[in-house]
Short mmCIF file of C-alpha atoms and ligand atoms in Angstrom, two decimals:
data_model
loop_
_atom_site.label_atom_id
_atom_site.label_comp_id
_atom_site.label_asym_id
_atom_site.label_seq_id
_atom_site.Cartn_x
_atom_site.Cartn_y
_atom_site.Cartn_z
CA UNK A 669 -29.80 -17.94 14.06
CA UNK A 670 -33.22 -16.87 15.98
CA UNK A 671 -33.95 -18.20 19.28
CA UNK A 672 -37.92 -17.23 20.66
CA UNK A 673 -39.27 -18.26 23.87
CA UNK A 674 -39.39 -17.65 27.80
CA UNK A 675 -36.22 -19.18 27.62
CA UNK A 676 -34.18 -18.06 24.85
CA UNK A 677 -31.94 -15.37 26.60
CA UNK A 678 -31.13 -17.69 29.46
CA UNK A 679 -30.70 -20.58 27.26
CA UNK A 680 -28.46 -18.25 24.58
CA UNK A 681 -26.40 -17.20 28.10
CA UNK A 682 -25.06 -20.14 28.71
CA UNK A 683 -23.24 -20.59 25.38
CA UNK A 684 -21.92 -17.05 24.69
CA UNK A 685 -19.15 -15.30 26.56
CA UNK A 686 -19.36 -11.46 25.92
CA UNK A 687 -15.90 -9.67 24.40
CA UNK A 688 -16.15 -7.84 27.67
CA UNK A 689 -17.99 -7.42 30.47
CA UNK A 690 -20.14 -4.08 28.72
CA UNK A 691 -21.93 -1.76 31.11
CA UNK A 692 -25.44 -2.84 31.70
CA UNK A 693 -28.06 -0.67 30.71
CA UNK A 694 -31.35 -0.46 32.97
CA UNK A 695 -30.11 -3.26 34.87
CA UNK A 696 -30.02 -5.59 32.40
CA UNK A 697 -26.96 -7.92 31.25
CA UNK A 698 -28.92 -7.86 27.35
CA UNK A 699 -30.52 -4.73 26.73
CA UNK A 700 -33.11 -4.23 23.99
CA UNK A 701 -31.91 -4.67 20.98
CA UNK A 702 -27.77 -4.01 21.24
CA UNK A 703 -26.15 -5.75 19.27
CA UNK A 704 -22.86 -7.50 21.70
CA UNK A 705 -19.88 -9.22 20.49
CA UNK A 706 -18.47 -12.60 22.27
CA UNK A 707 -17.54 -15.98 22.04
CA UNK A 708 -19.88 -18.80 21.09
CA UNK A 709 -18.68 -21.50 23.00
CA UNK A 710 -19.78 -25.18 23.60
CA UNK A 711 -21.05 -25.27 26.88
CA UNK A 712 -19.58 -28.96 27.42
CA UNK A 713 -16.15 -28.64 27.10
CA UNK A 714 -15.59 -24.65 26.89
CA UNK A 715 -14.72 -24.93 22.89
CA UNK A 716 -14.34 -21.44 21.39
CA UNK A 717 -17.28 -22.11 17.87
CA UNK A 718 -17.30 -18.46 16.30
CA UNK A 719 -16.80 -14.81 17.35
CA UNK A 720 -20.02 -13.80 16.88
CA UNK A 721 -23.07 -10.70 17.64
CA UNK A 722 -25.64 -11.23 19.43
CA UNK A 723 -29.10 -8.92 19.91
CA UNK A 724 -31.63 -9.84 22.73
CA UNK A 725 -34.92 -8.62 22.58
CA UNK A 726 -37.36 -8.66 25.27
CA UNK A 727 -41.09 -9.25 25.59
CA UNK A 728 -43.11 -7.79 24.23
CA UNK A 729 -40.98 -6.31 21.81
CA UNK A 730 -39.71 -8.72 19.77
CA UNK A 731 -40.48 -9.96 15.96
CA UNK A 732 -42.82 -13.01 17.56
CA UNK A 733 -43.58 -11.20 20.86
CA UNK A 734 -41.77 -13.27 22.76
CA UNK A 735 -37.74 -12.84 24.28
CA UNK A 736 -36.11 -13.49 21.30
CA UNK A 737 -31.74 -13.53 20.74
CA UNK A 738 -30.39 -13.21 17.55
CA UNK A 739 -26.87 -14.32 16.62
CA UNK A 740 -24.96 -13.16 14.04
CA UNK A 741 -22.55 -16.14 12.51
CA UNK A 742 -20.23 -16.33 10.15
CA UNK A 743 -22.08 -18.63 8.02
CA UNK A 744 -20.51 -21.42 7.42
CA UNK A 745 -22.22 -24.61 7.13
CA UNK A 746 -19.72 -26.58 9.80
CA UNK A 747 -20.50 -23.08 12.21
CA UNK A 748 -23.95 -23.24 11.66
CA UNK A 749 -24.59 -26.97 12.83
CA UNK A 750 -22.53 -26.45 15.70
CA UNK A 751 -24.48 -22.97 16.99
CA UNK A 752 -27.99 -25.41 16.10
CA UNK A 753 -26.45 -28.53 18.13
CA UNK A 754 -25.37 -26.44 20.87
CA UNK A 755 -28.52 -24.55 21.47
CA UNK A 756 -30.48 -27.79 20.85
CA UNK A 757 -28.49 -29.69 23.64
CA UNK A 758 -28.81 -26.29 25.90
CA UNK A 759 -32.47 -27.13 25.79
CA UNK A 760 -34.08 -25.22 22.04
CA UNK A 761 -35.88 -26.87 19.38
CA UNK A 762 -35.95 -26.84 15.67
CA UNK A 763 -38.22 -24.30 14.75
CA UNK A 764 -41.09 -25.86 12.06
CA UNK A 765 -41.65 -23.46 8.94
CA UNK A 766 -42.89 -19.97 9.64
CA UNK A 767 -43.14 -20.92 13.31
CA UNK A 768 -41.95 -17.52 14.39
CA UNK A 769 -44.13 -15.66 12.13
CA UNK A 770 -46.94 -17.65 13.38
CA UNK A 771 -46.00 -16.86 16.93
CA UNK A 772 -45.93 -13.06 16.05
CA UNK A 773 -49.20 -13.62 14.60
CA UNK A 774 -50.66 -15.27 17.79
CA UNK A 775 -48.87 -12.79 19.96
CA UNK A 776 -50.58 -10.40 17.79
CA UNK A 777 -47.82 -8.35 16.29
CA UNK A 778 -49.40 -9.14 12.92
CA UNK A 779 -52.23 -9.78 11.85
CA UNK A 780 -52.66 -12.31 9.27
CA UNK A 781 -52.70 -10.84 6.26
CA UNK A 782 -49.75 -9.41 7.19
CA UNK A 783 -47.64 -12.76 7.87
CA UNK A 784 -48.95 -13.40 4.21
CA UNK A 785 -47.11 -10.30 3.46
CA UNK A 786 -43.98 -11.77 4.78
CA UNK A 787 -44.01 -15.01 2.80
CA UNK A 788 -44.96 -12.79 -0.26
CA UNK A 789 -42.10 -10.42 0.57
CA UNK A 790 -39.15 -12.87 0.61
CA UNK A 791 -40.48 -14.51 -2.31
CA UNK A 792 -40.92 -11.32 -4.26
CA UNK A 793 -38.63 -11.59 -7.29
CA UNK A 794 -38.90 -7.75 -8.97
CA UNK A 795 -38.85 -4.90 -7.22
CA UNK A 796 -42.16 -4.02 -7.90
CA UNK A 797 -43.40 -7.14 -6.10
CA UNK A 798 -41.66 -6.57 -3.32
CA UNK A 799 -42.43 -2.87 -3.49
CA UNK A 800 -46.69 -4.66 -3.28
CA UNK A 801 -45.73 -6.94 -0.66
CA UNK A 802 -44.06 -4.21 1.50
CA UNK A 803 -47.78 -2.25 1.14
CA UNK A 804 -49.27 -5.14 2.70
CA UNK A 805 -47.04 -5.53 5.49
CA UNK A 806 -47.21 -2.45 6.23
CA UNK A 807 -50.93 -2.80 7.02
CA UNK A 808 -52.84 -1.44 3.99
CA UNK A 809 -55.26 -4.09 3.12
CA UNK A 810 -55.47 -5.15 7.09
CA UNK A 811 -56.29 -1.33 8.07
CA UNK A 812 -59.12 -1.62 5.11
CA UNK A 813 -60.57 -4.57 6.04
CA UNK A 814 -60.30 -4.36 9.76
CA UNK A 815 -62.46 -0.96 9.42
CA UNK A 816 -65.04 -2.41 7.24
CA UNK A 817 -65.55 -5.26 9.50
CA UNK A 818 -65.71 -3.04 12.73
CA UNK A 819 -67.96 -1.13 10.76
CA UNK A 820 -70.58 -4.10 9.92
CA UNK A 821 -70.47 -5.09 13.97
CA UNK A 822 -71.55 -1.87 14.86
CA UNK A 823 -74.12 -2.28 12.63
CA UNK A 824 -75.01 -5.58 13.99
CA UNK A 825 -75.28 -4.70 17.59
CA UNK A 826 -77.68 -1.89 16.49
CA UNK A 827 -79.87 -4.22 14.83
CA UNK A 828 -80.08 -6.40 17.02
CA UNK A 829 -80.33 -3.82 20.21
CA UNK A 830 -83.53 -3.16 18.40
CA UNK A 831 -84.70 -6.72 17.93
CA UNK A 832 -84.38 -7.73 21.50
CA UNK A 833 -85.58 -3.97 23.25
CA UNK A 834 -87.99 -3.07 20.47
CA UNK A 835 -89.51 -0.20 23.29
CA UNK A 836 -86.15 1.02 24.17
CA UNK A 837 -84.13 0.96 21.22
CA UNK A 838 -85.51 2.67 18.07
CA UNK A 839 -84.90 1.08 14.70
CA UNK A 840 -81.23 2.44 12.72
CA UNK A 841 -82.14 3.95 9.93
CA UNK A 842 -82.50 2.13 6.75
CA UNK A 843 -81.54 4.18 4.25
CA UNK A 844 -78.21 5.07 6.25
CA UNK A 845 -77.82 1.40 6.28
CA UNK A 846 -78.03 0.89 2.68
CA UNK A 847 -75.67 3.35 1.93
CA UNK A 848 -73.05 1.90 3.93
CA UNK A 849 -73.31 -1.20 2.83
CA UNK A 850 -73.30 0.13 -0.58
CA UNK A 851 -70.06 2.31 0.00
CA UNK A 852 -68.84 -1.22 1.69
CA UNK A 853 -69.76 -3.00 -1.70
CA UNK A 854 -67.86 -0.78 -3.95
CA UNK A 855 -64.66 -0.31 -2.03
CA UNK A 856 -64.81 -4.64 -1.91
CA UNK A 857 -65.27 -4.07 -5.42
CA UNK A 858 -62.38 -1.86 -6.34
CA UNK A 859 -60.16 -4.43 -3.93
CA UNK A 860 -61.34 -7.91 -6.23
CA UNK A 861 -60.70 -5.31 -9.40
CA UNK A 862 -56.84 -4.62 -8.59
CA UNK A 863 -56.61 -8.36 -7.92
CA UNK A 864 -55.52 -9.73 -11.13
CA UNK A 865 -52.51 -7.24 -11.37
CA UNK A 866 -51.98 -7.88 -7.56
CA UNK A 867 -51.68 -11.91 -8.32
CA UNK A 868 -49.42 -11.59 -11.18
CA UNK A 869 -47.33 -9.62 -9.83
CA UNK A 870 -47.30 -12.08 -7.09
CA UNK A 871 -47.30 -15.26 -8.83
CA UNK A 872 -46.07 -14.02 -12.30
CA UNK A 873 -47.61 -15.97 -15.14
CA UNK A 874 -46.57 -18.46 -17.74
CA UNK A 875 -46.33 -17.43 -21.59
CA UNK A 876 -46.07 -20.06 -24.31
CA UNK A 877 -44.92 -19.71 -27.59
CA UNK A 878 -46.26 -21.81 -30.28
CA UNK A 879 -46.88 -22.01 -33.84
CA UNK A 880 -46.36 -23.66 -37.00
CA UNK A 881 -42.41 -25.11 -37.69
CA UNK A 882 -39.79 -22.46 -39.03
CA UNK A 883 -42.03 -19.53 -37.95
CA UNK A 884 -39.75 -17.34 -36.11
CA UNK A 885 -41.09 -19.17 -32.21
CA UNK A 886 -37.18 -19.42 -31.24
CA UNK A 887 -36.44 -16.37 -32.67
CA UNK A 888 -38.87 -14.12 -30.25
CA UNK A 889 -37.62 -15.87 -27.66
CA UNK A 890 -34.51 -14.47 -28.01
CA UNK A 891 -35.39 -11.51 -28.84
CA UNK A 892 -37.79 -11.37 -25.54
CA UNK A 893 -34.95 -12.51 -22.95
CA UNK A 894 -32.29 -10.44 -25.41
CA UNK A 895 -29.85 -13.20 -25.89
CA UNK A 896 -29.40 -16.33 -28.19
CA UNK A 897 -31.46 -18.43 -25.78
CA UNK A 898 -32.79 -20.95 -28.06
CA UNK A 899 -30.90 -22.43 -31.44
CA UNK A 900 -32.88 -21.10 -34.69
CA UNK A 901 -32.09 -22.29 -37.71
CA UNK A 902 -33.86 -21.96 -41.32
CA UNK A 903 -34.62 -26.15 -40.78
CA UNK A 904 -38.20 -26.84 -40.16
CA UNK A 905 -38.61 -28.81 -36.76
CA UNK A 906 -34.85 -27.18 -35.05
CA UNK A 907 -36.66 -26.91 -31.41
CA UNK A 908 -37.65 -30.06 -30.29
CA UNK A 909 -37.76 -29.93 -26.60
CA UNK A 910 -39.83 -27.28 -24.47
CA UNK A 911 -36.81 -24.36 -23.71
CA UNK A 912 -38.32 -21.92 -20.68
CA UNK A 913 -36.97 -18.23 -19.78
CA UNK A 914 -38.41 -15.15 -17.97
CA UNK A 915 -38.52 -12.06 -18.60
CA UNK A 916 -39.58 -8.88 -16.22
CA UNK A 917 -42.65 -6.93 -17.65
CA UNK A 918 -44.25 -4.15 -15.23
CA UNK A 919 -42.31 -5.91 -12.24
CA UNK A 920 -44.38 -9.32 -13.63
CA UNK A 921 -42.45 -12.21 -13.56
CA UNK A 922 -43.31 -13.80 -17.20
CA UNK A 923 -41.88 -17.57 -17.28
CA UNK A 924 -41.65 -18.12 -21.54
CA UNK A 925 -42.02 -20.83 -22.69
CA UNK A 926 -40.54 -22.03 -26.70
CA UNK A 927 -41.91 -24.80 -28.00
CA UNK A 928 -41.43 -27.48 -30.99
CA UNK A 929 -43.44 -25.99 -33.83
CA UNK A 930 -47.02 -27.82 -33.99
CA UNK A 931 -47.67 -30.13 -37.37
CA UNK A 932 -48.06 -33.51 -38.53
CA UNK A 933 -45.23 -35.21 -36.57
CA UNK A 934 -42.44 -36.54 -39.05
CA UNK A 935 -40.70 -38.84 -36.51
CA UNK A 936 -40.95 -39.99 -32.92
CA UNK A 937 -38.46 -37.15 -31.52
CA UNK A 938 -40.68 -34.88 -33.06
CA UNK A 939 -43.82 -36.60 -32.29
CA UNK A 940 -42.61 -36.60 -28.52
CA UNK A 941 -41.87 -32.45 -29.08
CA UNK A 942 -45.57 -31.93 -30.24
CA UNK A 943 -46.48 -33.68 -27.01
CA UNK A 944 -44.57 -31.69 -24.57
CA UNK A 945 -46.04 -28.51 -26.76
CA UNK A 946 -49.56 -29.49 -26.07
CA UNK A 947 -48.67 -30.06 -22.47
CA UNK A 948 -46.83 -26.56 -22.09
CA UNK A 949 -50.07 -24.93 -23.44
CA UNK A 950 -52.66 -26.83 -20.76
CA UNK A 951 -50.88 -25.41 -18.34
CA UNK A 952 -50.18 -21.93 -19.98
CA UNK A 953 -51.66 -18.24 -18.73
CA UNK A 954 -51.18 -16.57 -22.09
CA UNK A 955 -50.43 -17.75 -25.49
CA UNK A 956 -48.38 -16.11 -27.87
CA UNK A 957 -49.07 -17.74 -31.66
CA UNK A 958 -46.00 -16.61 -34.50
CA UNK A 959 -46.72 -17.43 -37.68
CA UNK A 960 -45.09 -16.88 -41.36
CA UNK A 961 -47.79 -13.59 -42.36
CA UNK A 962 -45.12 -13.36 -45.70
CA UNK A 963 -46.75 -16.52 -46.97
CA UNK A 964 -50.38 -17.29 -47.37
CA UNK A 965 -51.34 -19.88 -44.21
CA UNK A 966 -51.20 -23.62 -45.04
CA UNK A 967 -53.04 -26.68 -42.75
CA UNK A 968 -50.31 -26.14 -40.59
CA UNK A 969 -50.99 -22.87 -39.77
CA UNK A 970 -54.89 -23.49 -39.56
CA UNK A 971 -53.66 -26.50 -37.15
CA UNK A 972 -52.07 -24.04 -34.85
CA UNK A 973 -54.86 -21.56 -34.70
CA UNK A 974 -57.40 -24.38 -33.89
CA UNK A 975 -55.22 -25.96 -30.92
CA UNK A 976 -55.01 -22.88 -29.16
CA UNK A 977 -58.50 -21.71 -29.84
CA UNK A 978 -60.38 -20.10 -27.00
CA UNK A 979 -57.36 -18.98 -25.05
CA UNK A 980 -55.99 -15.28 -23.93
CA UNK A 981 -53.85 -15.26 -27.54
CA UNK A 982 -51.63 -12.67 -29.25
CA UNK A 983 -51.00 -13.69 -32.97
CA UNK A 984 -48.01 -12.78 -34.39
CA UNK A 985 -48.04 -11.98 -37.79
CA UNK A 986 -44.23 -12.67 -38.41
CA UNK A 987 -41.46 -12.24 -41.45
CA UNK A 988 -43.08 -8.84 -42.25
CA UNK A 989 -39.76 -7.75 -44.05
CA UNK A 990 -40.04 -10.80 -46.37
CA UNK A 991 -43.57 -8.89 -47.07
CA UNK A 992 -47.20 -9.06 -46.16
CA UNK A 993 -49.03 -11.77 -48.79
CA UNK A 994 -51.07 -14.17 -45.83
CA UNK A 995 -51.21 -11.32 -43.32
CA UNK A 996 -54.99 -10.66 -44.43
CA UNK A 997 -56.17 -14.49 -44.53
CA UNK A 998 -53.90 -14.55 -40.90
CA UNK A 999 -56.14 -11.83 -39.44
CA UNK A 1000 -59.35 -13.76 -40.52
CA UNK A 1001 -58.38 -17.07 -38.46
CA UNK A 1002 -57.81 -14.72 -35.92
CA UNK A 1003 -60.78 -13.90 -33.39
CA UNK A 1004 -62.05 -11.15 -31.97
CA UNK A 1005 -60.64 -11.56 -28.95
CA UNK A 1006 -57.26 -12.14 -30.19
CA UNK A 1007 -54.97 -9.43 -30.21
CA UNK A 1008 -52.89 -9.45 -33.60
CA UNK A 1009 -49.45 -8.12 -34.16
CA UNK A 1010 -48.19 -7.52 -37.51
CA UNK A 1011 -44.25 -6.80 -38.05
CA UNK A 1012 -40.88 -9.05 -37.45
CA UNK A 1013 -39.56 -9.96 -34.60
CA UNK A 1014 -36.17 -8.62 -36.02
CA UNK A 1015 -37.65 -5.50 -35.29
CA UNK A 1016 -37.32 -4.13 -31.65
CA UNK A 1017 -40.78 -2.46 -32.36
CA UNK A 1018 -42.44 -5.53 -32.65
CA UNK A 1019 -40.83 -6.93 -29.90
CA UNK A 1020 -42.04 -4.21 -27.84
CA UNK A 1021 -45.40 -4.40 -28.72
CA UNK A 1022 -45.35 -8.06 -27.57
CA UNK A 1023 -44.76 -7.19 -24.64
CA UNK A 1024 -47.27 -4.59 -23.91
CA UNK A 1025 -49.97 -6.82 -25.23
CA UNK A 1026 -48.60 -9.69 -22.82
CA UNK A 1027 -48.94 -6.80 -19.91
CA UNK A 1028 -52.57 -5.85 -20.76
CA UNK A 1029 -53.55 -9.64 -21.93
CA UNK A 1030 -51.82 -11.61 -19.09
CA UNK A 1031 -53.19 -9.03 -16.28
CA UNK A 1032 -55.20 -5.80 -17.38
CA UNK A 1033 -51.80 -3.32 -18.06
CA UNK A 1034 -51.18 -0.72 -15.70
CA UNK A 1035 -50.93 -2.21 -11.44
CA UNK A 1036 -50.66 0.53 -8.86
CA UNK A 1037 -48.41 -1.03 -6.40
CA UNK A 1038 -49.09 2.10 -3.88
CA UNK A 1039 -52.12 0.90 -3.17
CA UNK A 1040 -53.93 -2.20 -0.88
CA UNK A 1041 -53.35 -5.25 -3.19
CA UNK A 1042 -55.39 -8.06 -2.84
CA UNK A 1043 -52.95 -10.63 -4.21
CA UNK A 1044 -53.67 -14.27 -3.24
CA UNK A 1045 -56.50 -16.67 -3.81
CA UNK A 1046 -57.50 -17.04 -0.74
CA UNK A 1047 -57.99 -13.07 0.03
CA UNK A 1048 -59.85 -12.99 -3.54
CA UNK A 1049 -62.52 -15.97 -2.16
CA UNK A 1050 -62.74 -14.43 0.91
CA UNK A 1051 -63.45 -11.26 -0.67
CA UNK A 1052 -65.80 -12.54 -3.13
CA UNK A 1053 -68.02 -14.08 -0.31
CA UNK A 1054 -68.26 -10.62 1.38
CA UNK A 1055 -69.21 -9.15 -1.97
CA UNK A 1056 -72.13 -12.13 -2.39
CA UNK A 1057 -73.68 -11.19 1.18
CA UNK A 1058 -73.18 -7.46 0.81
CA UNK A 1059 -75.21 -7.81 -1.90
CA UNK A 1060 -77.85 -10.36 -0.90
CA UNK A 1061 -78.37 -7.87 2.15
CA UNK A 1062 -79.13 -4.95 -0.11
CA UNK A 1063 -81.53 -6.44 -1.71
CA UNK A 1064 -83.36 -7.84 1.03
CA UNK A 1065 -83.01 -4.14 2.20
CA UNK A 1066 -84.40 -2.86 -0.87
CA UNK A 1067 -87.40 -5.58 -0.97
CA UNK A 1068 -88.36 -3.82 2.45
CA UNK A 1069 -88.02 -6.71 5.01
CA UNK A 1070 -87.69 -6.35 8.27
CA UNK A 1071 -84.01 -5.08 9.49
CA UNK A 1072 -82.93 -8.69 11.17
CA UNK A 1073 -83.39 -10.42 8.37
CA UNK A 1074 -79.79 -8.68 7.12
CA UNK A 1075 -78.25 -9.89 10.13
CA UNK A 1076 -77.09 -12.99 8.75
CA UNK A 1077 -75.61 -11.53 5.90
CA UNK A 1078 -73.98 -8.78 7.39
CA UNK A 1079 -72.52 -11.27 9.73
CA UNK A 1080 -71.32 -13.87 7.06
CA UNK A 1081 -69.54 -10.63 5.51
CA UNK A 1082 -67.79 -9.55 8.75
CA UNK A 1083 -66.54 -13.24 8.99
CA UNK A 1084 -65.23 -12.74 5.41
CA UNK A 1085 -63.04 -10.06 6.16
CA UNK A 1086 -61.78 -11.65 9.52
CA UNK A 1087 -60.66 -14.70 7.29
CA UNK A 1088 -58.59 -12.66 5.89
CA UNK A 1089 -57.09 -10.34 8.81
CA UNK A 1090 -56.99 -13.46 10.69
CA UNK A 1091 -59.51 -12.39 13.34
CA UNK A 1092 -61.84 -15.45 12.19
CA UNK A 1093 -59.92 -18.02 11.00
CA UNK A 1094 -59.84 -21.81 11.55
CA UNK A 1095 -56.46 -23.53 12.53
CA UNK A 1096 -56.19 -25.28 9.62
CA UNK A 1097 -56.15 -22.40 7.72
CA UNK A 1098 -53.41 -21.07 9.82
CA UNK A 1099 -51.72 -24.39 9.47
CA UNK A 1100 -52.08 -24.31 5.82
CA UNK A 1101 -50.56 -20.50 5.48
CA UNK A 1102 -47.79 -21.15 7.93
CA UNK A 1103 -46.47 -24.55 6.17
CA UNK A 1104 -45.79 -22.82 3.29
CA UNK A 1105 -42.81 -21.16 4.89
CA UNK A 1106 -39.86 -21.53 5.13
CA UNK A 1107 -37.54 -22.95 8.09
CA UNK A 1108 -36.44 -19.80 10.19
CA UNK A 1109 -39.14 -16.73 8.94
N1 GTP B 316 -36.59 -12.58 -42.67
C1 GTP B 316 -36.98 -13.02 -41.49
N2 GTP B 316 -36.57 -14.22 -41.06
C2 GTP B 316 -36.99 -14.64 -39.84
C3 GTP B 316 -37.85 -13.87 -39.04
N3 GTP B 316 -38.09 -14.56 -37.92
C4 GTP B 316 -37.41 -15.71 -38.00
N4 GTP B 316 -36.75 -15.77 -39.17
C5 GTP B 316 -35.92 -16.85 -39.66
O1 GTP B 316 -36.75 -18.00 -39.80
C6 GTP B 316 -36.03 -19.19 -39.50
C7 GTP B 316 -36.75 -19.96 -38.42
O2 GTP B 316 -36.69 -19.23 -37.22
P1 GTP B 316 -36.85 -19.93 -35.80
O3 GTP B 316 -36.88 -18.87 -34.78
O4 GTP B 316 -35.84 -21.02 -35.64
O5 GTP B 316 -38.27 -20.57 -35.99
P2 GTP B 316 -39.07 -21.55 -35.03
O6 GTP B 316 -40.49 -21.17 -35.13
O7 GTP B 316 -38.45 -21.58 -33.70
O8 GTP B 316 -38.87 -22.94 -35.77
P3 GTP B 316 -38.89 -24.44 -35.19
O9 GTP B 316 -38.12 -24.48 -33.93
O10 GTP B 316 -38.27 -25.21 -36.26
O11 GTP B 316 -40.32 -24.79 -35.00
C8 GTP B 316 -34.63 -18.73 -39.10
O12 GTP B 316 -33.81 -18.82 -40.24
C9 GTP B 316 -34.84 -17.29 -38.70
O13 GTP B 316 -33.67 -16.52 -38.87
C10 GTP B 316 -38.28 -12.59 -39.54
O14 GTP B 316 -39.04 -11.84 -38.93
N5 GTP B 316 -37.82 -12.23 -40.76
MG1 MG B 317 -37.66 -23.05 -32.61
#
């Protein structure tokens, strides 16, 4: 349980009695940061509630900036409300969703793409998206984009030094000018390039599996997640309902989903199954298509390729142990932006190469999680504004006009990368970020 506020260590005082009276240390009863064992104890009538530790930390130097105690519980629910009822009637309140990140923020511990960081980093399910988050807590993008910005002020006050004491102040020099901005262009560049990776690995993506009834769908399921997931059976039409799994590819989450196989609906359990396919694949990042390649494709087939036409697709030329007799009229439904697999998903090659393709089809393959990440939407529009202005500047550069006529653009960018550091950012937006937290971070 965190308590943060001017009055948090008084307030936590008067319902803990320490084990024994410890030595203080530089005067105070709580030092920094010490962890102290006691009795929680309802202040009303005296009644022992858990043996518990408690830390105090002072202000500044705290998690939210503020004094802050910390007690260590045993957990249970019925010890839990009491701890929250007692503090509440010593004077605390609920704290809302990400309150005391958002206080750390405003105390400025963190800046705000670092509180993202936090959200990111408790919600990180693989290692390697924790590993991405931990990069951005520790500062990386931040450092980036707090440099570039500092970077485009200085620029500004020269400029406009000039503007307003023409005779005093000599014009910067354009050419230097360019080149930063260009060097400010690329490395914006590079950040929006890494950003697919970066949000997949933050958001993983969603995989479905569809195809033509009896083509082995179920079957690469299971042999995806490496268990007997889904029933398969030689019957036509054996899935019926949409059945979802993930798997871990790269550190990407990848949320599967197997589907009823897509034809001429034979009933109105099936016709029902066809829907929830075609629902599964509006929604879907990647498709993965599996059909029969030992048998020469039927209307069925050609029904499948058309309702997932135009979509990030792998086909899977499937059954290749039964042989190979439609896996050349397969490959010319196929487009050239499909990527086609031939082999069985009874063979663990095949399986494997499923999932590579799913790496570099879902999100571009290899994501270098040592780097500054630029993982959520609102970084990447941010980002992408600062490229447009960056841009617009050059060329007004390039045209020859005057210097101050970049101002505004180099301005607009600046404000782009404070939206995302947090150094120019509405309330709402902070609002927004912060509600998506959960009770106590
Ligand atoms: N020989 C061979 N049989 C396969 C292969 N893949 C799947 N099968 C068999 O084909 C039949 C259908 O497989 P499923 O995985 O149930 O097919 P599905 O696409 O899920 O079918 P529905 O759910 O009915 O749409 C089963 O008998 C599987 O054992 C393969 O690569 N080779
Ligand atoms: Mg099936």
């Amino acid at each position: 349980m965190r308590v943060s506020g001017p009055q948090a260590h008084a307030l936590t005082a008067a319902c803990f009695e320490p084990a024994r009276d410890g030595a203080r240390r530089n005067g105070q009863t709580f030092p920094q940061a010490v962890l102290r064992r006691g009795w929680l104890r309802d202040p009303r009538d005296g009644a022992r509630i858990d043996d518990t530790l408690i830390a105090h930390f002072h202000a500044p130097r705290s998690y939210t900036g503020e004094d802050v105690a910390e007690l260590h519980l045993h957990g249970g629910p019925g010890v839990v409300a009491a701890c929250l009822r007692v503090l509440i009637d010593a004077g605390a309140r609920l704290a809302q969703p990400g309150e005391f990140t958002k206080r750390a923020f405003l105390n400025g511990r963190l800046d705000l793409a670092q509180a993202e960081a936090v959200a990111d980093l408790i919600a990180a399910e693989s290692e390697r998206a924790a590993r991405a988050a931990a990069v951005r807590l520790a500062g990386a993008l931040s450092d980036d984009l707090t440099r570039l910005r500092r970077d485009l002020l200085d620029r500004l006050v020269e400029i406009e030094a000039h503007v307003d004491y023409p005779d005093e102040v000599s014009e910067p020099d354009v050419a230097a000018l360019a080149a930063d901005l260009r060097a400010q262009a690329a490395r914006v560049e590079e950040l929006l390039a890494g950003s697919r990776g970066a949000r997949a690995l933050r958001e993983g993506i969603s995989c479905v599996i569809v195809g033509p009834p009896n083509a082995g769908k179920s079957s690469l399921l299971n042999a995806l997640v490496a268990s007997d997931r889904a029933i398969v059976s030689a019957i036509p039409g054996t899935t019926r309902d949409v059945i979802e799994d993930r798997i871990v590819v790269d550190g990407v989450i990848v949320r599967l989903s197997d589907t009823a196989g897509l034809r001429e609906p034979a009933d109105v359990l099936e016709a029902e199954g066809v829907a929830r396919t075609r629902r599964a694949l509006a929604g879907a990042d990647l498709v993965v298509l599996v059909v029969d390649a030992s048998v020469p494709p039927g209307a069925d087939e050609r029904e499948a390729f058309a309702q997932t036409v135009g979509r990030p697709r792998i086909v899977l030329c499937n059954k290749g142990d039964l042989g190979d007799a439609g896996a050349a009229d397969v490959r010319r439904l196929a487009g050239d932006r499909d990527v086609v697999i031939a082999g069985s998903v009874r063979w663990p090659q095949t399986v494997e190469r499923v999932r590579i393709e799913m790496a570099r089809l879902g999100w571009g393959g290899q994501i270098d999680t040592n780097r500054a990440l630029v993982a959520n939407a609102r970084h990447v529009q941010a980002l992408t504004r600062a490229r447009e202005a960056l841009t617009r500047a050059l060329q007004t550069l390039d045209e020859g006009h005057p210097m101050d006529v970049v101002s505004s653009d180099l301005r607009e960018a600046a404000a782009a990368y404070g939206e995302v550091t947090g150094d120019q950012v509405t309330e709402e937006v902070l609002d927004g970020i912060f509600s998506r937290f959960c009770v106590g971070k």
